[in-house]
Amino acid sequence: MTWTLTIQARDEENQPQTIRFSLGRYMDDADHFYDPRIMQPGLYEAGLYAGQLLQQSRSGYGETTLINADGGLDYLADYAVDGREMVLALDGVPQVVGTVARLAFSDDEVSVVLRDPLEPLRSPHPMETYAGDNVLPNGLEGTQDDIAGEPKPLVLGEARNAQPVLVNTAKLIYQVSSLPDCTIQAVYDKGVALDNGGAYTSLAQLQSTAPIEGTFRAFQGYMRLGDNATGTLTVDAEQADPRAGAVAQALAAERGYTLHEDDVTTLNTYGAVRVYLTTQTNTLDLLDRIAESIGGYLSAQADQVLRLGTWEEPEPTDTAIRDYAIQTVSRSATGAGPGGLPVWRVNIDCDRIETVQPDLESNVSEARRARLARQTRRVVATDETVIERHPLAGELTINSVLASYAQSQAVADRVLALLGVRRDTVTVEANEALLPTVGGNLTLITPRQGYGAGRTMRVTGYRLNAQTDEITLNLWG
């Protein structure tokens, strides 16, 4: 068996180059020569994240080491490889496809460090900031004495009872979102809806024409009052398409990723999401919130395509790992709940409002008063038969961004059915070089731990030592 490493690069003259290395001499079918300098084919780790549904953290990294005792690879110091594709293959079959982070040089080695495919998402999602350059009474950027340098708010999907930012104190102009596809649907002063005086057609008209007293007028994410608010001012607003798939797709695209089209379609069936950003938040955290809200998972493919879908029970498959390849099997849990036990109750807090309000006018209805007293509504799914069998069974609580109470109830019911039964968390150490698909299905067959008849599992992660052809699999099912 021969390991090969192929890297796309730019040379010192910024010309595209493909550099090739191998463990032992190797030429491919196109007669490309591979420099036999691989010392350690690779240590690679990958995994997915499914919130509380899985008892594991996200992972992703890797490294291949090349021999440079003779200085024959010193020329690579002038090459640019960061952000470009690398492929680690076994006998011509790709095993790891990833993106290079950097080359690390020592006296006699060069390490090719693989970037975590989700690394760019672990930084604040892009938000504009206020310039603070208003020349009152004109301007929409605040002044240096108030909001200069502060992030402009974002409505992602929907926002309910959100407090907007006052961007022009002289003209009582507020902003709830910097996104142009935002529509302000309602404005409230101490919980009482103000009359809508009609939409503006431009920012110029917004600044030049005041609404009549007791009303508001809006343009995109801006709105202007006819007179001062008497108490807490809040708004309802939403994007043109507030559904989960559309929002997740836009978040991914803004960071250079693509959300798999099948996942966009599935996510949209869950309806609108509610996220109101007023402070910097990592894009990865935002996508994780959506995944957790649907009882789902998030992972990345090497081509920067994200998978964000519902977490399901394993499906029967002929793909198997058998006893002859297995070194050890350890089972750490037989359930996804606290203590590694099944779950008997699932709580989901959904239908979020941004501002819990005690200062309400006396004419606010009792129904609205009650709703504004709680930030979320809770749906609950329970199964008493689980706690009869497992007296120490626990519960899960999911803080959801879903707007729909009914859709959240459906998620709670599905998660309970998924986690209310035995679900094994298993680690398998094996002599197996070929990698499974993270999130894919695998049948575990070994007489140990009671898996003699085979048990279908889902692969939640792996750690590959390519030099020794050893792999550690994280399985669930």
PDB file of N, CA and C in Angstrom, residues 244-307:
ATOM      1  N   ALA A 244     -35.905  28.727   8.306  1.00  0.00           N
ATOM      2  CA  ALA A 244     -34.625  28.240   8.830  1.00  0.00           C
ATOM      3  C   ALA A 244     -33.612  27.959   7.731  1.00  0.00           C
ATOM      4  N   GLY A 245     -34.054  27.326   6.650  1.00  0.00           N
ATOM      5  CA  GLY A 245     -33.127  26.998   5.575  1.00  0.00           C
ATOM      6  C   GLY A 245     -32.567  28.225   4.892  1.00  0.00           C
ATOM      7  N   ALA A 246     -33.426  29.202   4.623  1.00  0.00           N
ATOM      8  CA  ALA A 246     -32.975  30.428   3.967  1.00  0.00           C
ATOM      9  C   ALA A 246     -32.001  31.196   4.844  1.00  0.00           C
ATOM     10  N   VAL A 247     -32.280  31.260   6.147  1.00  0.00           N
ATOM     11  CA  VAL A 247     -31.399  31.974   7.066  1.00  0.00           C
ATOM     12  C   VAL A 247     -30.049  31.270   7.178  1.00  0.00           C
ATOM     13  N   ALA A 248     -30.058  29.944   7.363  1.00  0.00           N
ATOM     14  CA  ALA A 248     -28.804  29.195   7.477  1.00  0.00           C
ATOM     15  C   ALA A 248     -27.989  29.282   6.196  1.00  0.00           C
ATOM     16  N   GLN A 249     -28.667  29.235   5.062  1.00  0.00           N
ATOM     17  CA  GLN A 249     -27.980  29.331   3.777  1.00  0.00           C
ATOM     18  C   GLN A 249     -27.286  30.684   3.639  1.00  0.00           C
ATOM     19  N   ALA A 250     -27.966  31.764   4.041  1.00  0.00           N
ATOM     20  CA  ALA A 250     -27.375  33.100   3.947  1.00  0.00           C
ATOM     21  C   ALA A 250     -26.194  33.250   4.900  1.00  0.00           C
ATOM     22  N   LEU A 251     -26.305  32.705   6.115  1.00  0.00           N
ATOM     23  CA  LEU A 251     -25.198  32.762   7.067  1.00  0.00           C
ATOM     24  C   LEU A 251     -23.966  32.069   6.508  1.00  0.00           C
ATOM     25  N   ALA A 252     -24.169  30.881   5.927  1.00  0.00           N
ATOM     26  CA  ALA A 252     -23.051  30.128   5.364  1.00  0.00           C
ATOM     27  C   ALA A 252     -22.431  30.865   4.181  1.00  0.00           C
ATOM     28  N   ALA A 253     -23.274  31.385   3.289  1.00  0.00           N
ATOM     29  CA  ALA A 253     -22.777  32.039   2.077  1.00  0.00           C
ATOM     30  C   ALA A 253     -21.951  33.275   2.399  1.00  0.00           C
ATOM     31  N   GLU A 254     -22.327  33.982   3.455  1.00  0.00           N
ATOM     32  CA  GLU A 254     -21.596  35.193   3.802  1.00  0.00           C
ATOM     33  C   GLU A 254     -20.178  34.888   4.269  1.00  0.00           C
ATOM     34  N   ARG A 255     -19.924  33.644   4.655  1.00  0.00           N
ATOM     35  CA  ARG A 255     -18.580  33.245   5.067  1.00  0.00           C
ATOM     36  C   ARG A 255     -17.900  32.352   4.035  1.00  0.00           C
ATOM     37  N   GLY A 256     -18.460  32.286   2.819  1.00  0.00           N
ATOM     38  CA  GLY A 256     -17.821  31.525   1.752  1.00  0.00           C
ATOM     39  C   GLY A 256     -18.145  30.052   1.727  1.00  0.00           C
ATOM     40  N   TYR A 257     -19.175  29.622   2.446  1.00  0.00           N
ATOM     41  CA  TYR A 257     -19.591  28.224   2.478  1.00  0.00           C
ATOM     42  C   TYR A 257     -20.905  28.060   1.719  1.00  0.00           C
ATOM     43  N   THR A 258     -21.209  26.806   1.401  1.00  0.00           N
ATOM     44  CA  THR A 258     -22.482  26.463   0.782  1.00  0.00           C
ATOM     45  C   THR A 258     -23.207  25.482   1.684  1.00  0.00           C
ATOM     46  N   LEU A 259     -24.468  25.729   1.931  1.00  0.00           N
ATOM     47  CA  LEU A 259     -25.288  24.771   2.666  1.00  0.00           C
ATOM     48  C   LEU A 259     -25.915  23.821   1.665  1.00  0.00           C
ATOM     49  N   HIS A 260     -25.768  22.535   1.917  1.00  0.00           N
ATOM     50  CA  HIS A 260     -26.264  21.526   0.986  1.00  0.00           C
ATOM     51  C   HIS A 260     -27.741  21.786   0.656  1.00  0.00           C
ATOM     52  N   GLU A 261     -28.071  21.742  -0.637  1.00  0.00           N
ATOM     53  CA  GLU A 261     -29.423  22.120  -1.060  1.00  0.00           C
ATOM     54  C   GLU A 261     -30.497  21.228  -0.450  1.00  0.00           C
ATOM     55  N   ASP A 262     -30.189  19.969  -0.201  1.00  0.00           N
ATOM     56  CA  ASP A 262     -31.174  19.091   0.447  1.00  0.00           C
ATOM     57  C   ASP A 262     -31.475  19.575   1.863  1.00  0.00           C
ATOM     58  N   ASP A 263     -30.436  20.072   2.552  1.00  0.00           N
ATOM     59  CA  ASP A 263     -30.629  20.548   3.912  1.00  0.00           C
ATOM     60  C   ASP A 263     -31.415  21.855   3.938  1.00  0.00           C
ATOM     61  N   VAL A 264     -31.193  22.704   2.939  1.00  0.00           N
ATOM     62  CA  VAL A 264     -31.970  23.948   2.852  1.00  0.00           C
ATOM     63  C   VAL A 264     -33.456  23.616   2.755  1.00  0.00           C
ATOM     64  N   THR A 265     -33.789  22.665   1.892  1.00  0.00           N
ATOM     65  CA  THR A 265     -35.189  22.273   1.710  1.00  0.00           C
ATOM     66  C   THR A 265     -35.779  21.718   3.001  1.00  0.00           C
ATOM     67  N   THR A 266     -35.024  20.838   3.658  1.00  0.00           N
ATOM     68  CA  THR A 266     -35.522  20.235   4.904  1.00  0.00           C
ATOM     69  C   THR A 266     -35.696  21.287   5.993  1.00  0.00           C
ATOM     70  N   LEU A 267     -34.714  22.157   6.140  1.00  0.00           N
ATOM     71  CA  LEU A 267     -34.775  23.178   7.184  1.00  0.00           C
ATOM     72  C   LEU A 267     -35.956  24.120   6.989  1.00  0.00           C
ATOM     73  N   ASN A 268     -36.267  24.426   5.743  1.00  0.00           N
ATOM     74  CA  ASN A 268     -37.374  25.353   5.486  1.00  0.00           C
ATOM     75  C   ASN A 268     -38.717  24.805   5.959  1.00  0.00           C
ATOM     76  N   THR A 269     -38.824  23.489   6.080  1.00  0.00           N
ATOM     77  CA  THR A 269     -40.090  22.913   6.554  1.00  0.00           C
ATOM     78  C   THR A 269     -40.344  23.222   8.025  1.00  0.00           C
ATOM     79  N   TYR A 270     -39.309  23.656   8.754  1.00  0.00           N
ATOM     80  CA  TYR A 270     -39.479  23.998  10.162  1.00  0.00           C
ATOM     81  C   TYR A 270     -39.996  25.424  10.352  1.00  0.00           C
ATOM     82  N   GLY A 271     -40.138  26.166   9.271  1.00  0.00           N
ATOM     83  CA  GLY A 271     -40.667  27.517   9.367  1.00  0.00           C
ATOM     84  C   GLY A 271     -39.629  28.533   9.780  1.00  0.00           C
ATOM     85  N   ALA A 272     -40.107  29.645  10.321  1.00  0.00           N
ATOM     86  CA  ALA A 272     -39.247  30.785  10.635  1.00  0.00           C
ATOM     87  C   ALA A 272     -38.396  30.547  11.874  1.00  0.00           C
ATOM     88  N   VAL A 273     -37.239  31.211  11.889  1.00  0.00           N
ATOM     89  CA  VAL A 273     -36.396  31.255  13.084  1.00  0.00           C
ATOM     90  C   VAL A 273     -36.340  32.692  13.580  1.00  0.00           C
ATOM     91  N   ARG A 274     -35.976  32.842  14.843  1.00  0.00           N
ATOM     92  CA  ARG A 274     -35.888  34.172  15.447  1.00  0.00           C
ATOM     93  C   ARG A 274     -34.519  34.370  16.072  1.00  0.00           C
ATOM     94  N   VAL A 275     -33.732  35.232  15.450  1.00  0.00           N
ATOM     95  CA  VAL A 275     -32.422  35.592  15.973  1.00  0.00           C
ATOM     96  C   VAL A 275     -32.260  37.093  15.815  1.00  0.00           C
ATOM     97  N   TYR A 276     -32.005  37.781  16.906  1.00  0.00           N
ATOM     98  CA  TYR A 276     -31.773  39.228  16.867  1.00  0.00           C
ATOM     99  C   TYR A 276     -30.383  39.490  17.413  1.00  0.00           C
ATOM    100  N   LEU A 277     -29.484  39.952  16.549  1.00  0.00           N
ATOM    101  CA  LEU A 277     -28.088  40.175  16.930  1.00  0.00           C
ATOM    102  C   LEU A 277     -27.848  41.648  17.217  1.00  0.00           C
ATOM    103  N   THR A 278     -27.354  41.924  18.406  1.00  0.00           N
ATOM    104  CA  THR A 278     -26.935  43.274  18.754  1.00  0.00           C
ATOM    105  C   THR A 278     -25.476  43.307  19.206  1.00  0.00           C
ATOM    106  N   THR A 279     -24.875  42.147  19.395  1.00  0.00           N
ATOM    107  CA  THR A 279     -23.457  42.036  19.745  1.00  0.00           C
ATOM    108  C   THR A 279     -22.817  41.008  18.827  1.00  0.00           C
ATOM    109  N   GLN A 280     -21.502  41.045  18.739  1.00  0.00           N
ATOM    110  CA  GLN A 280     -20.791  40.131  17.850  1.00  0.00           C
ATOM    111  C   GLN A 280     -20.935  38.692  18.340  1.00  0.00           C
ATOM    112  N   THR A 281     -21.254  37.815  17.405  1.00  0.00           N
ATOM    113  CA  THR A 281     -21.465  36.399  17.691  1.00  0.00           C
ATOM    114  C   THR A 281     -20.829  35.579  16.585  1.00  0.00           C
ATOM    115  N   ASN A 282     -20.136  34.505  16.950  1.00  0.00           N
ATOM    116  CA  ASN A 282     -19.508  33.656  15.940  1.00  0.00           C
ATOM    117  C   ASN A 282     -20.554  33.031  15.025  1.00  0.00           C
ATOM    118  N   THR A 283     -20.234  32.974  13.741  1.00  0.00           N
ATOM    119  CA  THR A 283     -21.141  32.360  12.776  1.00  0.00           C
ATOM    120  C   THR A 283     -21.419  30.909  13.134  1.00  0.00           C
ATOM    121  N   LEU A 284     -20.399  30.214  13.637  1.00  0.00           N
ATOM    122  CA  LEU A 284     -20.577  28.816  14.007  1.00  0.00           C
ATOM    123  C   LEU A 284     -21.619  28.680  15.114  1.00  0.00           C
ATOM    124  N   ASP A 285     -21.619  29.597  16.063  1.00  0.00           N
ATOM    125  CA  ASP A 285     -22.610  29.551  17.134  1.00  0.00           C
ATOM    126  C   ASP A 285     -24.020  29.749  16.589  1.00  0.00           C
ATOM    127  N   LEU A 286     -24.162  30.625  15.606  1.00  0.00           N
ATOM    128  CA  LEU A 286     -25.476  30.881  15.017  1.00  0.00           C
ATOM    129  C   LEU A 286     -25.998  29.647  14.295  1.00  0.00           C
ATOM    130  N   LEU A 287     -25.132  28.986  13.536  1.00  0.00           N
ATOM    131  CA  LEU A 287     -25.550  27.774  12.828  1.00  0.00           C
ATOM    132  C   LEU A 287     -25.833  26.642  13.814  1.00  0.00           C
ATOM    133  N   ASP A 288     -25.033  26.564  14.879  1.00  0.00           N
ATOM    134  CA  ASP A 288     -25.285  25.548  15.903  1.00  0.00           C
ATOM    135  C   ASP A 288     -26.651  25.736  16.551  1.00  0.00           C
ATOM    136  N   ARG A 289     -27.052  26.988  16.764  1.00  0.00           N
ATOM    137  CA  ARG A 289     -28.360  27.243  17.361  1.00  0.00           C
ATOM    138  C   ARG A 289     -29.482  26.679  16.493  1.00  0.00           C
ATOM    139  N   ILE A 290     -29.338  26.845  15.192  1.00  0.00           N
ATOM    140  CA  ILE A 290     -30.357  26.314  14.286  1.00  0.00           C
ATOM    141  C   ILE A 290     -30.352  24.794  14.323  1.00  0.00           C
ATOM    142  N   ALA A 291     -29.150  24.203  14.295  1.00  0.00           N
ATOM    143  CA  ALA A 291     -29.048  22.741  14.340  1.00  0.00           C
ATOM    144  C   ALA A 291     -29.661  22.184  15.620  1.00  0.00           C
ATOM    145  N   GLU A 292     -29.347  22.775  16.748  1.00  0.00           N
ATOM    146  CA  GLU A 292     -29.880  22.299  18.022  1.00  0.00           C
ATOM    147  C   GLU A 292     -31.393  22.459  18.081  1.00  0.00           C
ATOM    148  N   SER A 293     -31.914  23.514  17.464  1.00  0.00           N
ATOM    149  CA  SER A 293     -33.355  23.784  17.518  1.00  0.00           C
ATOM    150  C   SER A 293     -34.178  22.725  16.817  1.00  0.00           C
ATOM    151  N   ILE A 294     -33.603  22.080  15.811  1.00  0.00           N
ATOM    152  CA  ILE A 294     -34.353  21.055  15.073  1.00  0.00           C
ATOM    153  C   ILE A 294     -33.978  19.645  15.529  1.00  0.00           C
ATOM    154  N   GLY A 295     -33.177  19.541  16.612  1.00  0.00           N
ATOM    155  CA  GLY A 295     -32.684  18.226  17.000  1.00  0.00           C
ATOM    156  C   GLY A 295     -31.761  17.684  15.931  1.00  0.00           C
ATOM    157  N   GLY A 296     -30.837  18.537  15.485  1.00  0.00           N
ATOM    158  CA  GLY A 296     -30.017  18.192  14.328  1.00  0.00           C
ATOM    159  C   GLY A 296     -28.531  18.231  14.607  1.00  0.00           C
ATOM    160  N   TYR A 297     -27.751  18.236  13.516  1.00  0.00           N
ATOM    161  CA  TYR A 297     -26.296  18.209  13.611  1.00  0.00           C
ATOM    162  C   TYR A 297     -25.716  19.156  12.577  1.00  0.00           C
ATOM    163  N   LEU A 298     -24.453  19.504  12.765  1.00  0.00           N
ATOM    164  CA  LEU A 298     -23.726  20.345  11.823  1.00  0.00           C
ATOM    165  C   LEU A 298     -22.358  19.739  11.578  1.00  0.00           C
ATOM    166  N   SER A 299     -22.003  19.598  10.319  1.00  0.00           N
ATOM    167  CA  SER A 299     -20.672  19.124   9.948  1.00  0.00           C
ATOM    168  C   SER A 299     -20.274  19.798   8.648  1.00  0.00           C
ATOM    169  N   ALA A 300     -18.998  19.678   8.304  1.00  0.00           N
ATOM    170  CA  ALA A 300     -18.484  20.308   7.090  1.00  0.00           C
ATOM    171  C   ALA A 300     -17.798  19.277   6.220  1.00  0.00           C
ATOM    172  N   GLN A 301     -18.038  19.373   4.934  1.00  0.00           N
ATOM    173  CA  GLN A 301     -17.313  18.562   3.966  1.00  0.00           C
ATOM    174  C   GLN A 301     -16.072  19.336   3.521  1.00  0.00           C
ATOM    175  N   ALA A 302     -15.163  18.637   2.879  1.00  0.00           N
ATOM    176  CA  ALA A 302     -13.887  19.257   2.526  1.00  0.00           C
ATOM    177  C   ALA A 302     -14.038  20.398   1.534  1.00  0.00           C
ATOM    178  N   ASP A 303     -15.087  20.370   0.718  1.00  0.00           N
ATOM    179  CA  ASP A 303     -15.283  21.399  -0.297  1.00  0.00           C
ATOM    180  C   ASP A 303     -16.066  22.594   0.231  1.00  0.00           C
ATOM    181  N   GLN A 304     -16.069  22.768   1.559  1.00  0.00           N
ATOM    182  CA  GLN A 304     -16.760  23.863   2.238  1.00  0.00           C
ATOM    183  C   GLN A 304     -18.268  23.819   2.002  1.00  0.00           C
ATOM    184  N   VAL A 305     -18.788  22.623   1.839  1.00  0.00           N
ATOM    185  CA  VAL A 305     -20.228  22.406   1.828  1.00  0.00           C
ATOM    186  C   VAL A 305     -20.631  21.953   3.226  1.00  0.00           C
ATOM    187  N   LEU A 306     -21.569  22.656   3.831  1.00  0.00           N
ATOM    188  CA  LEU A 306     -22.030  22.323   5.168  1.00  0.00           C
ATOM    189  C   LEU A 306     -23.215  21.378   5.096  1.00  0.00           C
ATOM    190  N   ARG A 307     -23.262  20.452   6.061  1.00  0.00           N
ATOM    191  CA  ARG A 307     -24.438  19.612   6.244  1.00  0.00           C
ATOM    192  C   ARG A 307     -25.083  19.995   7.575  1.00  0.00           C
TER     193      ARG A 307
END
